[in-house]
PDB file of C-alpha atoms and ligand atoms in Angstrom:
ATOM      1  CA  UNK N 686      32.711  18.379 -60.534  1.00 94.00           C
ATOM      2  CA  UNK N 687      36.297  19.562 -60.026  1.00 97.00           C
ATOM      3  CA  UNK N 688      36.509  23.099 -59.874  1.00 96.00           C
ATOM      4  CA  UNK N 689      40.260  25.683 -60.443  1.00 96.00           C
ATOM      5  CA  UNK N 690      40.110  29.473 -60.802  1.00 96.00           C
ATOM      6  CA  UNK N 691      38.609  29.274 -64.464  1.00 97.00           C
ATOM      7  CA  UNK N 692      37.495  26.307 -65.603  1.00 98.00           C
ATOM      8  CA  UNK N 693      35.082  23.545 -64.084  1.00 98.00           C
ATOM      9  CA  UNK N 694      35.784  19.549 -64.787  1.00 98.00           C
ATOM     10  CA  UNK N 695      32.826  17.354 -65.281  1.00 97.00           C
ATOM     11  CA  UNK N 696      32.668  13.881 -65.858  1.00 97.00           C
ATOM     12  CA  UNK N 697      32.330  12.839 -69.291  1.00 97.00           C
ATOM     13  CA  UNK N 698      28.661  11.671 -70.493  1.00 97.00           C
ATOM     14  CA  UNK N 699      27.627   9.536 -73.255  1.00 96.00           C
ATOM     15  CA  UNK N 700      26.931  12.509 -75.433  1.00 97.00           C
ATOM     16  CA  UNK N 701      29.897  14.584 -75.334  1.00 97.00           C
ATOM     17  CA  UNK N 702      31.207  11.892 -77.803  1.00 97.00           C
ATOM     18  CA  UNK N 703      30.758  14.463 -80.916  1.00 96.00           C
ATOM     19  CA  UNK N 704      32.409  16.506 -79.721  1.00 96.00           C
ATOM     20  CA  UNK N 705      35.019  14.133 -78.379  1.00 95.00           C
ATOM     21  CA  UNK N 706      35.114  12.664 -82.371  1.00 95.00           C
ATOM     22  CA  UNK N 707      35.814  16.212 -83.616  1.00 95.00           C
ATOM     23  CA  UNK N 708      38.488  16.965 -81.456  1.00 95.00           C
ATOM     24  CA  UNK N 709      40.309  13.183 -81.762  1.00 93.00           C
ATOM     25  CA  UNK N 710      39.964  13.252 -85.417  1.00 92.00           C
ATOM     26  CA  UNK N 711      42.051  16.605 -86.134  1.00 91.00           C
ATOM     27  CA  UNK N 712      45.158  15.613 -87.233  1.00 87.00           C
ATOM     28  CA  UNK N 713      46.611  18.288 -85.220  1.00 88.00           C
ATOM     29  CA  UNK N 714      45.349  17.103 -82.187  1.00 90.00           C
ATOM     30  CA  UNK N 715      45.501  13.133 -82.965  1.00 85.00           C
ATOM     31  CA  UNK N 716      49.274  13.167 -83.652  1.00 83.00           C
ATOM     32  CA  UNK N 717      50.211  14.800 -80.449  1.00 84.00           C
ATOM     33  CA  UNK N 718      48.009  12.069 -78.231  1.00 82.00           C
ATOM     34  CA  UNK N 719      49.916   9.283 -76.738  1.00 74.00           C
ATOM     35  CA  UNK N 720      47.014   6.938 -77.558  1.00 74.00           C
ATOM     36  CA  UNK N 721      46.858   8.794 -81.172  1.00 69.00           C
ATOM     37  CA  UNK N 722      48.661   6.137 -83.578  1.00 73.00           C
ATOM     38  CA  UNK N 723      47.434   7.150 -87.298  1.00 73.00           C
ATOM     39  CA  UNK N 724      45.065   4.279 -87.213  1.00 80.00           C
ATOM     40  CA  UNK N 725      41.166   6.332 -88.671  1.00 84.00           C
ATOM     41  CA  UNK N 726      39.115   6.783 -86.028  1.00 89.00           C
ATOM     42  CA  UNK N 727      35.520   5.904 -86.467  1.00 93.00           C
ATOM     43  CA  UNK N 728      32.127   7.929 -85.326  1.00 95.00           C
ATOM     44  CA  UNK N 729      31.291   3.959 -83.848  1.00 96.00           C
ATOM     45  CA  UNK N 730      34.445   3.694 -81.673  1.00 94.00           C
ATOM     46  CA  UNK N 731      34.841   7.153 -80.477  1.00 94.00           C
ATOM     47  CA  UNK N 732      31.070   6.999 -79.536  1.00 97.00           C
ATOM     48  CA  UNK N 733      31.826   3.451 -77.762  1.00 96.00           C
ATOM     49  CA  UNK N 734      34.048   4.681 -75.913  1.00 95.00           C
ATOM     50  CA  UNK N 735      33.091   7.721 -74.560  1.00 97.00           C
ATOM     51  CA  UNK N 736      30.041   5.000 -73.137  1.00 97.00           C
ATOM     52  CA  UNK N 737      32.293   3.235 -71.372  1.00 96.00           C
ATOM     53  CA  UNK N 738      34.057   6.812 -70.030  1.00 96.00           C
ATOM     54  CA  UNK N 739      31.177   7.605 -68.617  1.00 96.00           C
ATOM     55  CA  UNK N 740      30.377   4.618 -66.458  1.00 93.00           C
ATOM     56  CA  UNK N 741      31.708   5.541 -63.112  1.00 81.00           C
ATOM     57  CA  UNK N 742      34.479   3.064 -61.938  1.00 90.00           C
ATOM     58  CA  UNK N 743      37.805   3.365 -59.723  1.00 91.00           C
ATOM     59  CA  UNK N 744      40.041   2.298 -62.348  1.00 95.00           C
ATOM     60  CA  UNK N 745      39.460   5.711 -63.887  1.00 96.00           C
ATOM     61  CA  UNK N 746      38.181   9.160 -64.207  1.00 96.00           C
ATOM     62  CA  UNK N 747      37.519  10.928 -67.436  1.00 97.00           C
ATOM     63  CA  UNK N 748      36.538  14.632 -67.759  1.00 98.00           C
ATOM     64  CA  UNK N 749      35.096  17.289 -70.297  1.00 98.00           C
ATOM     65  CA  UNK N 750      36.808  20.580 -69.568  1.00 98.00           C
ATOM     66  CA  UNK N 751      34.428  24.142 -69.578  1.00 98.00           C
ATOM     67  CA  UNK N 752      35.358  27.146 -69.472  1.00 96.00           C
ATOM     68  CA  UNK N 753      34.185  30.637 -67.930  1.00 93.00           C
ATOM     69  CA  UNK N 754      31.332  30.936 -70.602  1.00 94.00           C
ATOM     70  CA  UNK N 755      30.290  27.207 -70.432  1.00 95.00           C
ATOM     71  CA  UNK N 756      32.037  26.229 -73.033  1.00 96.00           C
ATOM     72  CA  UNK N 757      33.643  22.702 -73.584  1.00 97.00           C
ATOM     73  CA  UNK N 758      36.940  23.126 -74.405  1.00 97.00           C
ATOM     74  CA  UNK N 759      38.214  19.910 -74.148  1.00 97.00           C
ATOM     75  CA  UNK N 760      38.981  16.261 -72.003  1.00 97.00           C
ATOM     76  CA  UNK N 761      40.864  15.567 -69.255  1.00 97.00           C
ATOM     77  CA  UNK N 762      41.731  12.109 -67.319  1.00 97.00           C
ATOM     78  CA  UNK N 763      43.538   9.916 -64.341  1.00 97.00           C
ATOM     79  CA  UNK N 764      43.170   6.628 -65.092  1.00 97.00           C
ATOM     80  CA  UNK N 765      45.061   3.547 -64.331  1.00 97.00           C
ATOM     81  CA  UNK N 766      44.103   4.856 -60.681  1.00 97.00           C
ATOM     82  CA  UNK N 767      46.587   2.003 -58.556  1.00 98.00           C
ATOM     83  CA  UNK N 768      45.508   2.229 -54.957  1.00 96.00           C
ATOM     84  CA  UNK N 769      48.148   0.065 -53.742  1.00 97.00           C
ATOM     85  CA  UNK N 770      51.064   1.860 -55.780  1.00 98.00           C
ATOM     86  CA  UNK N 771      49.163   5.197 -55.423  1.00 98.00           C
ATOM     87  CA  UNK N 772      49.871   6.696 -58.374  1.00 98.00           C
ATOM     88  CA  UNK N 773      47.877   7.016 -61.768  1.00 98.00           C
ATOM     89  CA  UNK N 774      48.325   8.427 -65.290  1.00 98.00           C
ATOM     90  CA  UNK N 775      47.206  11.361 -66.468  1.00 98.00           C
ATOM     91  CA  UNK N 776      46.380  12.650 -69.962  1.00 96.00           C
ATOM     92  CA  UNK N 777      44.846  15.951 -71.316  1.00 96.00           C
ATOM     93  CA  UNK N 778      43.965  17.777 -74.344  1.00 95.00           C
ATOM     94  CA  UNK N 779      42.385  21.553 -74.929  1.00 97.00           C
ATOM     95  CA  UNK N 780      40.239  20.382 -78.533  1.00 95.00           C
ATOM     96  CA  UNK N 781      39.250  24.027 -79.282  1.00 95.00           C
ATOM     97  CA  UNK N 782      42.536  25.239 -80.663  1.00 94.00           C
ATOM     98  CA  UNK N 783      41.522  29.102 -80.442  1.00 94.00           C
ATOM     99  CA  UNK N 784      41.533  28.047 -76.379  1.00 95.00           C
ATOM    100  CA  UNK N 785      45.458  27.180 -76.354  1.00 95.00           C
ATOM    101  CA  UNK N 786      48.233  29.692 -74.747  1.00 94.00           C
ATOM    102  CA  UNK N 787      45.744  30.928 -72.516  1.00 95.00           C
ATOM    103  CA  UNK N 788      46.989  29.055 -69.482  1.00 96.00           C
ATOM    104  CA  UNK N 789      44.185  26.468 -69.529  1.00 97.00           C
ATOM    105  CA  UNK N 790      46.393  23.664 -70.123  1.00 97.00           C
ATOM    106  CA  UNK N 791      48.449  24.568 -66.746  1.00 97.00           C
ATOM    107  CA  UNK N 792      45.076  24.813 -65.073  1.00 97.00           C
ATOM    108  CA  UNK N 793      43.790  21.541 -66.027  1.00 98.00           C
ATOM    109  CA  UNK N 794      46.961  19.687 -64.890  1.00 98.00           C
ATOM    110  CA  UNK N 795      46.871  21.450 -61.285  1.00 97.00           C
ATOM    111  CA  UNK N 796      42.984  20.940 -60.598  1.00 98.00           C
ATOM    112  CA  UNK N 797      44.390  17.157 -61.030  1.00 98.00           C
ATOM    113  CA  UNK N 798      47.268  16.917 -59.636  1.00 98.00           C
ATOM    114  CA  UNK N 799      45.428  18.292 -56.536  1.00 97.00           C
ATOM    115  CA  UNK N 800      42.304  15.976 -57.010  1.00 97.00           C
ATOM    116  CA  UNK N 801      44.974  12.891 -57.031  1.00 97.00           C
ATOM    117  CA  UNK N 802      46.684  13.557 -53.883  1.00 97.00           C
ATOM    118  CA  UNK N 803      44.151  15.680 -51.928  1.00 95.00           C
ATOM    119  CA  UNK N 804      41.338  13.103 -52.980  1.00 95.00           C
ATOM    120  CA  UNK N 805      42.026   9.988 -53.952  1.00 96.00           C
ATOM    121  CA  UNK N 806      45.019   9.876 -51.481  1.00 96.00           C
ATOM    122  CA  UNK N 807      47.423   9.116 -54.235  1.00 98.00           C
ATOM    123  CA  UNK N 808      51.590   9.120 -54.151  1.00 98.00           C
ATOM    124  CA  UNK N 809      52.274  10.035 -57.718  1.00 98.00           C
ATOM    125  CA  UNK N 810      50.940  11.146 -60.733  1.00 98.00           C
ATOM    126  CA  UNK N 811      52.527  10.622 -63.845  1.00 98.00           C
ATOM    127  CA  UNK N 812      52.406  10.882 -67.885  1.00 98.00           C
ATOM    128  CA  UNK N 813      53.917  10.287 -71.350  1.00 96.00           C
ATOM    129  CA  UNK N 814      54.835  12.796 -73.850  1.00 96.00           C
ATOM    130  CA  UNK N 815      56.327  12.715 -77.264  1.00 94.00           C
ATOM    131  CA  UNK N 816      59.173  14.731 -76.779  1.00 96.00           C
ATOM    132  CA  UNK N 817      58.540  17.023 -79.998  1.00 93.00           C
ATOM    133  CA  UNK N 818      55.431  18.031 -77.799  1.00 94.00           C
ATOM    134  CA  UNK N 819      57.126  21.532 -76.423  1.00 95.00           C
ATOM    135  CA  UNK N 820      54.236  23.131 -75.199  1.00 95.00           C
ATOM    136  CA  UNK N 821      52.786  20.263 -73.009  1.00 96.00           C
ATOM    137  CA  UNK N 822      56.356  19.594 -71.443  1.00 97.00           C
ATOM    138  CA  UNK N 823      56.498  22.943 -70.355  1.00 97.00           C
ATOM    139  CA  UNK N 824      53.055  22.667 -69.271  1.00 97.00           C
ATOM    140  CA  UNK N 825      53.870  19.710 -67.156  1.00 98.00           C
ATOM    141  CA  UNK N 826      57.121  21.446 -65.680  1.00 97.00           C
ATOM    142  CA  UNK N 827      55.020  24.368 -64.777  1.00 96.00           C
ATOM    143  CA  UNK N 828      53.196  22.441 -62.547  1.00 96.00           C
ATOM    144  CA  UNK N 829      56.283  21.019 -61.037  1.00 96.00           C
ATOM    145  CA  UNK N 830      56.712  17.792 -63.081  1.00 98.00           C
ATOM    146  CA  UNK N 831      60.449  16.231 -63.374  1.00 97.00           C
ATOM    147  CA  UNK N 832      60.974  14.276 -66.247  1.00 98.00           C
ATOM    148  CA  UNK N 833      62.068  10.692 -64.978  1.00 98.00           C
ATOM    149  CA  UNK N 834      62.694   8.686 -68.133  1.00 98.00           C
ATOM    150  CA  UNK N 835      63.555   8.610 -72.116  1.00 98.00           C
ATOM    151  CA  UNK N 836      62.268   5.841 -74.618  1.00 97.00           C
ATOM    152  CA  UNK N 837      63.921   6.388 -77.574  1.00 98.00           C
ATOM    153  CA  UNK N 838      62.695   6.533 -80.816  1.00 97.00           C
ATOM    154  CA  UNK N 839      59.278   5.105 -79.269  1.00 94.00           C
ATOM    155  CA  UNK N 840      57.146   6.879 -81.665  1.00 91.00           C
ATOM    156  CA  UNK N 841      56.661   6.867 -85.966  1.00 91.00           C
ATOM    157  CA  UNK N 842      54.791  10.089 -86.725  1.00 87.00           C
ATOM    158  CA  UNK N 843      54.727  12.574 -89.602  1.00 84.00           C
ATOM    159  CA  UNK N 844      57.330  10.184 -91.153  1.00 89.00           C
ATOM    160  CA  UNK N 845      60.229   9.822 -88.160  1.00 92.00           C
ATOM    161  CA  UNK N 846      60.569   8.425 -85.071  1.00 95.00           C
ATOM    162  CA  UNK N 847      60.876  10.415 -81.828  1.00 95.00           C
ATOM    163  CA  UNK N 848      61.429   9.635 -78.295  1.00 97.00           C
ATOM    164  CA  UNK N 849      58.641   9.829 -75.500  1.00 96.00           C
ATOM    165  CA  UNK N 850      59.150  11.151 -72.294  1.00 98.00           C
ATOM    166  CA  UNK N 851      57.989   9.647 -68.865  1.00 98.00           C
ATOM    167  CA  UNK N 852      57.247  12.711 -66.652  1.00 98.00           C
ATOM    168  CA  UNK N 853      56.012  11.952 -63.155  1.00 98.00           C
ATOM    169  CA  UNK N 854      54.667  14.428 -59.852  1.00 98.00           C
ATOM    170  CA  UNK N 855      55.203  13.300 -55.939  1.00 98.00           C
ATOM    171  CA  UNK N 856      52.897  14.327 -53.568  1.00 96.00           C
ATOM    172  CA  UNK N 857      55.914  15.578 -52.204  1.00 94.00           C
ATOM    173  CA  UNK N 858      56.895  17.510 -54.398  1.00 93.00           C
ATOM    174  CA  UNK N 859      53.880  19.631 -53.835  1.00 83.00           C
ATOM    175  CA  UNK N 860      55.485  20.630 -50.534  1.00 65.00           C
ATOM    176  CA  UNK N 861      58.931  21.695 -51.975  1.00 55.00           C
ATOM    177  CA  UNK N 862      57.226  23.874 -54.104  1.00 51.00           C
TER     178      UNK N 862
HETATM  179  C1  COA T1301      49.611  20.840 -74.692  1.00 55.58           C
HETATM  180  C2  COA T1301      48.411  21.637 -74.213  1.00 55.58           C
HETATM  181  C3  COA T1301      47.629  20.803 -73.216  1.00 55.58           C
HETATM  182  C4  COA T1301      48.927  22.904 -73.544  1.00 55.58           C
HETATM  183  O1  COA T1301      47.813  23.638 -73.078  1.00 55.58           O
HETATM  184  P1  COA T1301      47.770  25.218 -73.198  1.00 55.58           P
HETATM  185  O2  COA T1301      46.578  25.689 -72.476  1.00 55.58           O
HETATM  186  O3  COA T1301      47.884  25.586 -74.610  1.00 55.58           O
HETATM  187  O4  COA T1301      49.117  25.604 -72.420  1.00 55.58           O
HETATM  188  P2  COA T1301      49.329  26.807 -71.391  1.00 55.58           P
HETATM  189  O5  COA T1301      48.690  28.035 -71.951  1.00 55.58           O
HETATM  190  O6  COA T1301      48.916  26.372 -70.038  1.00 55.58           O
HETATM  191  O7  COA T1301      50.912  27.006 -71.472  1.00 55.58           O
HETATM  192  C5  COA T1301      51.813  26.341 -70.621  1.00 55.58           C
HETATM  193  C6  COA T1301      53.226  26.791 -70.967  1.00 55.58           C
HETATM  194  O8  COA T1301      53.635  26.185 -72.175  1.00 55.58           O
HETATM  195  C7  COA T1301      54.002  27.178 -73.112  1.00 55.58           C
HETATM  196  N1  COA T1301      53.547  26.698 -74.410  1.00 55.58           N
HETATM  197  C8  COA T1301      52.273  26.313 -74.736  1.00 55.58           C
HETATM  198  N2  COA T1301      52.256  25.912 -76.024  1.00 55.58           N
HETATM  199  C9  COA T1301      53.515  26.057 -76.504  1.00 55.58           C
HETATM  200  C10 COA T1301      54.132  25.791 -77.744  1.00 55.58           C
HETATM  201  N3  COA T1301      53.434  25.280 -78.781  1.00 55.58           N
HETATM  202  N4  COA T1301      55.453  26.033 -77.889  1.00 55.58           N
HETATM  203  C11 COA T1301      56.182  26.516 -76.848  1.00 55.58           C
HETATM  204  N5  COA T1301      55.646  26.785 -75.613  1.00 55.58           N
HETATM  205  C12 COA T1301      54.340  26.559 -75.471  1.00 55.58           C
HETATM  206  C13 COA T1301      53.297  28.431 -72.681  1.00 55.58           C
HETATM  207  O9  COA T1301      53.965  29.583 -73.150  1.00 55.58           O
HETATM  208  C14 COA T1301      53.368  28.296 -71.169  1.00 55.58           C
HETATM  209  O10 COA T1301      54.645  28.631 -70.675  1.00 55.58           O
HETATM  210  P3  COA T1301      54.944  30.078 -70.002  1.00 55.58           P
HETATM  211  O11 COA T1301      53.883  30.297 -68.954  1.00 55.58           O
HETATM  212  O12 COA T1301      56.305  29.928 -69.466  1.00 55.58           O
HETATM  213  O13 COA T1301      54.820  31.060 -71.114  1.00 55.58           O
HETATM  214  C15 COA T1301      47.472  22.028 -75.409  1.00 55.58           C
HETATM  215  O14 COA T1301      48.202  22.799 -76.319  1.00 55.58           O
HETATM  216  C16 COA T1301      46.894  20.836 -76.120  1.00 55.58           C
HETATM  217  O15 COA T1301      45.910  20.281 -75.669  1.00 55.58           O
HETATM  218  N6  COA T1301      47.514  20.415 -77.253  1.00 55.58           N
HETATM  219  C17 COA T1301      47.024  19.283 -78.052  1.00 55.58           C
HETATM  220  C18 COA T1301      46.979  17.948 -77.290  1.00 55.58           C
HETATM  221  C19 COA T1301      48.210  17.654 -76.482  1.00 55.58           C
HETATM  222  O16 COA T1301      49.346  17.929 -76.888  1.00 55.58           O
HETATM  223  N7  COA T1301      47.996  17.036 -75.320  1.00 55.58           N
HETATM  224  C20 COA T1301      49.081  16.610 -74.452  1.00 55.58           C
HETATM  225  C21 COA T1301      49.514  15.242 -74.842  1.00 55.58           C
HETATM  226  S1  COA T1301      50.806  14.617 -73.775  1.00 55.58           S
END
């Protein structure tokens, strides 16, 4: 369990995958994921892989976000853990809309950015964004991300293409700040 002022992290179990499958499959939600690519999820595949979430390994490290009143709000990860590079990705999303602009997002990025380099000793953490994705940039800045990077036109959604972002946090940076 990772714990931050508000909310508590706990790795992801085979049955949070309902939940998981409710929060992929709004369209909302879906569109803004890096991993999201219009292709229908299935109950099957969201359910398979939630399984293999849940098996511990150090490749990766997927969470189900609660908040104050117990509540899950949503999933959190670091994955592609690289213990020679030291770095990993990282990737969030708050699934109960009602629970966004309340500073959770911000929250959920510090408890692991400080799990990654107080923890699992790593250099850098980084992440993609589309770059239409306003409120998760600023998120990210927030927290003391830079943005390294620009692929352009990397992403077809809702009809266009837009550009993603590479957005990355030194352990060093932690000390500036
Ligand atoms: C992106 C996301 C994680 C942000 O979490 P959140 O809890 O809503 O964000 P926070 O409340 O911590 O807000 C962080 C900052 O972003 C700003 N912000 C949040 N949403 C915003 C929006 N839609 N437009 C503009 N600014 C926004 C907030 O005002 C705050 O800045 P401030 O403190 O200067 O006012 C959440 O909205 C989400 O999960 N969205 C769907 C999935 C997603 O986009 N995941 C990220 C994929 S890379």
């Amino acid at each position: 369990m990772l714990k931050g002022k508000r909310l508590t992290l706990r790795p992801v179990v085979e049955e949070d995958w309902e939940l998981r499958y409710k929060w992929l499959t709004d369209p909302e939600i879906n569109s803004t994921l890096p991993s999201g690519n219009g292709i229908p999820l299935t109950p099957n595949t969201v359910r398979e892989r939630t399984r293999k979430y849940a098996e511990s390994n150090d490749k990766s490290v997927y969470f189900t976000i609660f908040n104050k009143e117990d509540k899950s709000i949503g999933n959190a990860q670091l994955y592609k853990i690289n213990p020679w590079n030291r770095n990993a990705e990282l990737g969030l999303w708050i699934g109960e809309k009602s629970e966004w602009g309340k500073g959770y997002g911000t929250e959920v990025v510090e408890i692991l950015v400080n799990f990654a380099f107080s923890r699992l000793n790593l250099h850098k953490v980084y992440l993609t964004v589309d770059s239409d994705n306003i409120g998760a940039i600023r998120c990210y800045e927030k927290v003391g991300f830079y943005k390294d990077g620009v692929l352009r036109d990397e992403v077809f959604k809702n009809g266009k293409y837009v550009n993603r972002i590479y957005m990355s946090i030194l352990e060093t940076d932690i000390i500036k700040t």
